[in-house]
PDB file of C-alpha atoms in Angstrom:
ATOM      1  CA  UNK A   1      -6.234   5.853 -15.800  1.00 54.00           C
ATOM      2  CA  UNK A   2      -8.642   6.826 -18.564  1.00 60.00           C
ATOM      3  CA  UNK A   3      -8.825   3.152 -19.517  1.00 58.00           C
ATOM      4  CA  UNK A   4     -10.127   2.102 -16.101  1.00 61.00           C
ATOM      5  CA  UNK A   5     -11.948   5.181 -14.864  1.00 68.00           C
ATOM      6  CA  UNK A   6     -15.331   3.583 -15.537  1.00 74.00           C
ATOM      7  CA  UNK A   7     -14.339   0.016 -14.735  1.00 81.00           C
ATOM      8  CA  UNK A   8     -16.511  -2.235 -12.659  1.00 85.00           C
ATOM      9  CA  UNK A   9     -13.701  -4.793 -12.283  1.00 87.00           C
ATOM     10  CA  UNK A  10     -12.261  -4.443  -8.760  1.00 89.00           C
ATOM     11  CA  UNK A  11      -8.927  -6.034  -9.724  1.00 88.00           C
ATOM     12  CA  UNK A  12      -8.373  -3.467 -12.472  1.00 88.00           C
ATOM     13  CA  UNK A  13      -9.482  -0.703 -10.113  1.00 88.00           C
ATOM     14  CA  UNK A  14      -7.046  -1.904  -7.433  1.00 89.00           C
ATOM     15  CA  UNK A  15      -4.090  -1.909  -9.823  1.00 85.00           C
ATOM     16  CA  UNK A  16      -5.011   1.486 -11.279  1.00 84.00           C
ATOM     17  CA  UNK A  17      -5.336   3.024  -7.827  1.00 87.00           C
ATOM     18  CA  UNK A  18      -2.130   1.466  -6.538  1.00 86.00           C
ATOM     19  CA  UNK A  19      -0.085   2.666  -9.518  1.00 84.00           C
ATOM     20  CA  UNK A  20      -1.678   6.112  -9.544  1.00 85.00           C
ATOM     21  CA  UNK A  21      -0.955   6.585  -5.848  1.00 89.00           C
ATOM     22  CA  UNK A  22       2.751   5.772  -6.033  1.00 82.00           C
ATOM     23  CA  UNK A  23       3.732   9.415  -5.945  1.00 81.00           C
ATOM     24  CA  UNK A  24       2.073  11.850  -3.521  1.00 82.00           C
ATOM     25  CA  UNK A  25      -0.197  14.387  -5.219  1.00 80.00           C
ATOM     26  CA  UNK A  26       0.286  12.774  -8.626  1.00 78.00           C
ATOM     27  CA  UNK A  27      -3.454  12.514  -9.197  1.00 83.00           C
ATOM     28  CA  UNK A  28      -6.695  13.761  -7.739  1.00 86.00           C
ATOM     29  CA  UNK A  29      -8.080  11.131  -5.393  1.00 90.00           C
ATOM     30  CA  UNK A  30     -11.596  11.739  -6.722  1.00 87.00           C
ATOM     31  CA  UNK A  31     -10.441  10.577 -10.166  1.00 86.00           C
ATOM     32  CA  UNK A  32      -9.658   7.082  -8.928  1.00 89.00           C
ATOM     33  CA  UNK A  33     -12.074   4.119  -9.086  1.00 91.00           C
ATOM     34  CA  UNK A  34     -11.788   3.464  -5.350  1.00 93.00           C
ATOM     35  CA  UNK A  35     -15.572   3.005  -5.060  1.00 93.00           C
ATOM     36  CA  UNK A  36     -15.218  -0.214  -7.058  1.00 94.00           C
ATOM     37  CA  UNK A  37     -12.682  -1.502  -4.510  1.00 96.00           C
ATOM     38  CA  UNK A  38     -14.964  -0.415  -1.645  1.00 96.00           C
ATOM     39  CA  UNK A  39     -17.886  -2.298  -3.175  1.00 96.00           C
ATOM     40  CA  UNK A  40     -15.780  -5.436  -3.553  1.00 96.00           C
ATOM     41  CA  UNK A  41     -14.780  -5.232   0.112  1.00 96.00           C
ATOM     42  CA  UNK A  42     -18.402  -4.886   1.218  1.00 95.00           C
ATOM     43  CA  UNK A  43     -20.385  -7.146  -1.087  1.00 93.00           C
ATOM     44  CA  UNK A  44     -19.312 -10.499   0.365  1.00 89.00           C
ATOM     45  CA  UNK A  45     -18.756 -12.012  -3.085  1.00 93.00           C
ATOM     46  CA  UNK A  46     -15.086 -11.158  -3.482  1.00 94.00           C
ATOM     47  CA  UNK A  47     -12.699 -14.123  -3.452  1.00 95.00           C
ATOM     48  CA  UNK A  48     -10.840 -14.145  -0.148  1.00 95.00           C
ATOM     49  CA  UNK A  49      -7.417 -14.148  -1.801  1.00 95.00           C
ATOM     50  CA  UNK A  50      -8.131 -10.661  -3.197  1.00 96.00           C
ATOM     51  CA  UNK A  51      -9.179  -9.084   0.085  1.00 97.00           C
ATOM     52  CA  UNK A  52      -5.657  -8.323   1.421  1.00 97.00           C
ATOM     53  CA  UNK A  53      -4.820  -6.558  -1.850  1.00 95.00           C
ATOM     54  CA  UNK A  54      -7.969  -4.464  -1.702  1.00 96.00           C
ATOM     55  CA  UNK A  55      -7.368  -3.455   1.943  1.00 97.00           C
ATOM     56  CA  UNK A  56      -3.826  -2.422   1.022  1.00 96.00           C
ATOM     57  CA  UNK A  57      -5.200  -0.367  -1.852  1.00 96.00           C
ATOM     58  CA  UNK A  58      -7.542   1.365   0.614  1.00 97.00           C
ATOM     59  CA  UNK A  59      -4.623   1.993   2.969  1.00 97.00           C
ATOM     60  CA  UNK A  60      -2.553   3.629   0.233  1.00 96.00           C
ATOM     61  CA  UNK A  61      -5.562   5.697  -0.840  1.00 96.00           C
ATOM     62  CA  UNK A  62      -6.056   6.806   2.782  1.00 97.00           C
ATOM     63  CA  UNK A  63      -2.368   7.601   3.150  1.00 97.00           C
ATOM     64  CA  UNK A  64      -2.441   9.868   0.097  1.00 96.00           C
ATOM     65  CA  UNK A  65      -5.576  11.523   1.466  1.00 95.00           C
ATOM     66  CA  UNK A  66      -3.701  12.161   4.724  1.00 96.00           C
ATOM     67  CA  UNK A  67      -6.144   9.927   6.603  1.00 97.00           C
ATOM     68  CA  UNK A  68      -3.309   8.280   8.496  1.00 98.00           C
ATOM     69  CA  UNK A  69      -5.456   6.521  11.127  1.00 98.00           C
ATOM     70  CA  UNK A  70      -7.496   4.892   8.371  1.00 98.00           C
ATOM     71  CA  UNK A  71      -4.313   3.901   6.537  1.00 98.00           C
ATOM     72  CA  UNK A  72      -3.070   2.116   9.680  1.00 98.00           C
ATOM     73  CA  UNK A  73      -6.429   0.386  10.185  1.00 98.00           C
ATOM     74  CA  UNK A  74      -6.606  -0.815   6.584  1.00 98.00           C
ATOM     75  CA  UNK A  75      -3.027  -2.146   6.712  1.00 98.00           C
ATOM     76  CA  UNK A  76      -3.977  -4.070   9.848  1.00 98.00           C
ATOM     77  CA  UNK A  77      -6.975  -5.566   8.042  1.00 97.00           C
ATOM     78  CA  UNK A  78      -4.768  -6.594   5.133  1.00 97.00           C
ATOM     79  CA  UNK A  79      -2.114  -8.062   7.420  1.00 96.00           C
ATOM     80  CA  UNK A  80      -4.748 -10.052   9.329  1.00 97.00           C
ATOM     81  CA  UNK A  81      -5.522 -11.936   6.099  1.00 96.00           C
ATOM     82  CA  UNK A  82      -1.982 -13.377   5.792  1.00 90.00           C
ATOM     83  CA  UNK A  83      -0.846 -11.586   2.628  1.00 88.00           C
ATOM     84  CA  UNK A  84       2.111 -12.779   0.591  1.00 93.00           C
ATOM     85  CA  UNK A  85       5.574 -11.304   1.122  1.00 93.00           C
ATOM     86  CA  UNK A  86       5.243  -8.676  -1.619  1.00 92.00           C
ATOM     87  CA  UNK A  87       2.108  -7.307  -0.037  1.00 94.00           C
ATOM     88  CA  UNK A  88       3.607  -7.502   3.468  1.00 96.00           C
ATOM     89  CA  UNK A  89       6.523  -5.364   2.246  1.00 95.00           C
ATOM     90  CA  UNK A  90       4.093  -2.893   0.698  1.00 95.00           C
ATOM     91  CA  UNK A  91       2.013  -2.803   3.896  1.00 96.00           C
ATOM     92  CA  UNK A  92       5.061  -2.157   6.081  1.00 97.00           C
ATOM     93  CA  UNK A  93       6.150   0.723   3.845  1.00 96.00           C
ATOM     94  CA  UNK A  94       2.676   2.274   3.983  1.00 96.00           C
ATOM     95  CA  UNK A  95       2.578   1.727   7.738  1.00 97.00           C
ATOM     96  CA  UNK A  96       5.911   3.518   8.202  1.00 97.00           C
ATOM     97  CA  UNK A  97       4.588   6.528   6.270  1.00 97.00           C
ATOM     98  CA  UNK A  98       1.249   6.533   8.095  1.00 97.00           C
ATOM     99  CA  UNK A  99       2.890   6.289  11.523  1.00 97.00           C
ATOM    100  CA  UNK A 100       5.173   9.184  10.590  1.00 96.00           C
ATOM    101  CA  UNK A 101       2.089  11.146   9.533  1.00 96.00           C
ATOM    102  CA  UNK A 102       0.593  10.447  12.954  1.00 97.00           C
ATOM    103  CA  UNK A 103       3.741  11.822  14.589  1.00 96.00           C
ATOM    104  CA  UNK A 104       4.744   8.426  15.956  1.00 97.00           C
ATOM    105  CA  UNK A 105       8.406   8.396  14.910  1.00 95.00           C
ATOM    106  CA  UNK A 106       9.357   5.331  16.953  1.00 96.00           C
ATOM    107  CA  UNK A 107       6.671   3.163  15.317  1.00 97.00           C
ATOM    108  CA  UNK A 108       7.490   4.657  11.919  1.00 96.00           C
ATOM    109  CA  UNK A 109      11.161   3.748  12.323  1.00 96.00           C
ATOM    110  CA  UNK A 110      10.328   0.228  13.488  1.00 97.00           C
ATOM    111  CA  UNK A 111       8.102  -0.391  10.477  1.00 97.00           C
ATOM    112  CA  UNK A 112      10.677   1.160   8.180  1.00 97.00           C
ATOM    113  CA  UNK A 113      13.290  -1.274   9.534  1.00 97.00           C
ATOM    114  CA  UNK A 114      10.956  -4.230   9.064  1.00 97.00           C
ATOM    115  CA  UNK A 115      10.053  -3.118   5.538  1.00 96.00           C
ATOM    116  CA  UNK A 116      13.711  -2.599   4.622  1.00 97.00           C
ATOM    117  CA  UNK A 117      14.644  -6.059   5.902  1.00 97.00           C
ATOM    118  CA  UNK A 118      11.838  -7.764   3.978  1.00 96.00           C
ATOM    119  CA  UNK A 119      12.405  -5.805   0.753  1.00 95.00           C
ATOM    120  CA  UNK A 120      16.139  -6.516   0.908  1.00 95.00           C
ATOM    121  CA  UNK A 121      15.464 -10.214   1.494  1.00 95.00           C
ATOM    122  CA  UNK A 122      12.999 -10.461  -1.392  1.00 95.00           C
ATOM    123  CA  UNK A 123      15.266  -8.459  -3.713  1.00 92.00           C
ATOM    124  CA  UNK A 124      17.993 -11.079  -3.298  1.00 93.00           C
ATOM    125  CA  UNK A 125      15.774 -13.870  -4.604  1.00 93.00           C
ATOM    126  CA  UNK A 126      15.749 -14.199  -8.411  1.00 92.00           C
ATOM    127  CA  UNK A 127      12.067 -15.222  -8.504  1.00 89.00           C
ATOM    128  CA  UNK A 128      11.066 -11.910  -6.881  1.00 87.00           C
ATOM    129  CA  UNK A 129      13.332  -9.493  -8.737  1.00 84.00           C
ATOM    130  CA  UNK A 130      11.335  -7.080 -10.871  1.00 85.00           C
ATOM    131  CA  UNK A 131       7.946  -8.240  -9.536  1.00 84.00           C
ATOM    132  CA  UNK A 132       5.640  -5.240  -9.879  1.00 84.00           C
ATOM    133  CA  UNK A 133       4.417  -5.349  -6.288  1.00 86.00           C
ATOM    134  CA  UNK A 134       7.963  -5.547  -4.979  1.00 89.00           C
ATOM    135  CA  UNK A 135       8.881  -2.548  -7.146  1.00 90.00           C
ATOM    136  CA  UNK A 136       5.925  -0.629  -5.692  1.00 90.00           C
ATOM    137  CA  UNK A 137       7.056  -1.572  -2.175  1.00 92.00           C
ATOM    138  CA  UNK A 138      10.574  -0.352  -3.023  1.00 94.00           C
ATOM    139  CA  UNK A 139       9.252   3.009  -4.259  1.00 94.00           C
ATOM    140  CA  UNK A 140       7.199   3.510  -1.097  1.00 94.00           C
ATOM    141  CA  UNK A 141      10.099   2.334   1.048  1.00 95.00           C
ATOM    142  CA  UNK A 142      12.362   5.016  -0.456  1.00 95.00           C
ATOM    143  CA  UNK A 143       9.668   7.618   0.220  1.00 95.00           C
ATOM    144  CA  UNK A 144       9.362   6.415   3.820  1.00 94.00           C
ATOM    145  CA  UNK A 145      13.141   6.543   4.291  1.00 95.00           C
ATOM    146  CA  UNK A 146      13.308  10.120   3.001  1.00 94.00           C
ATOM    147  CA  UNK A 147      10.278  11.275   5.001  1.00 93.00           C
ATOM    148  CA  UNK A 148      11.435   9.734   8.262  1.00 91.00           C
ATOM    149  CA  UNK A 149      14.985  11.012   7.796  1.00 89.00           C
ATOM    150  CA  UNK A 150      13.716  14.527   6.981  1.00 89.00           C
ATOM    151  CA  UNK A 151      11.445  14.582  10.026  1.00 81.00           C
ATOM    152  CA  UNK A 152      14.131  13.250  12.352  1.00 77.00           C
ATOM    153  CA  UNK A 153      16.445  16.122  11.432  1.00 69.00           C
ATOM    154  CA  UNK A 154      19.191  13.755  10.232  1.00 56.00           C
TER     155      UNK A 154
END
């Protein structure tokens, strides 16, 4: 994180934030270069293919800040931009966690099921195995599974 703390490159900021936010409470949110991602989302000069990634980054940031409504809204913005399958899997995992945080267990379970199906499908394809964004989706999926199971009393 030290290497990108002062970055002005939104792609580097997005990756740093995403990796730093994999584990809850791993890092102080204020230490992340999220302002660089925010600027890229607002300035109108960002290539459109990057926008879904940046909205997902914002959703994960919001999730870790326990701003679950914002996390849901940012996932919806990302999904509206037709992200690739890796990002869709990541979005569904974040959505399951955010819905659980909003005490909407039915929606959380539905998104968990959708995320599990997509991650399992992608994991079977050699061209996707080990892809960093799929690995991130898998980590968040496992967290969502544990959180939803714990909160359901199972």
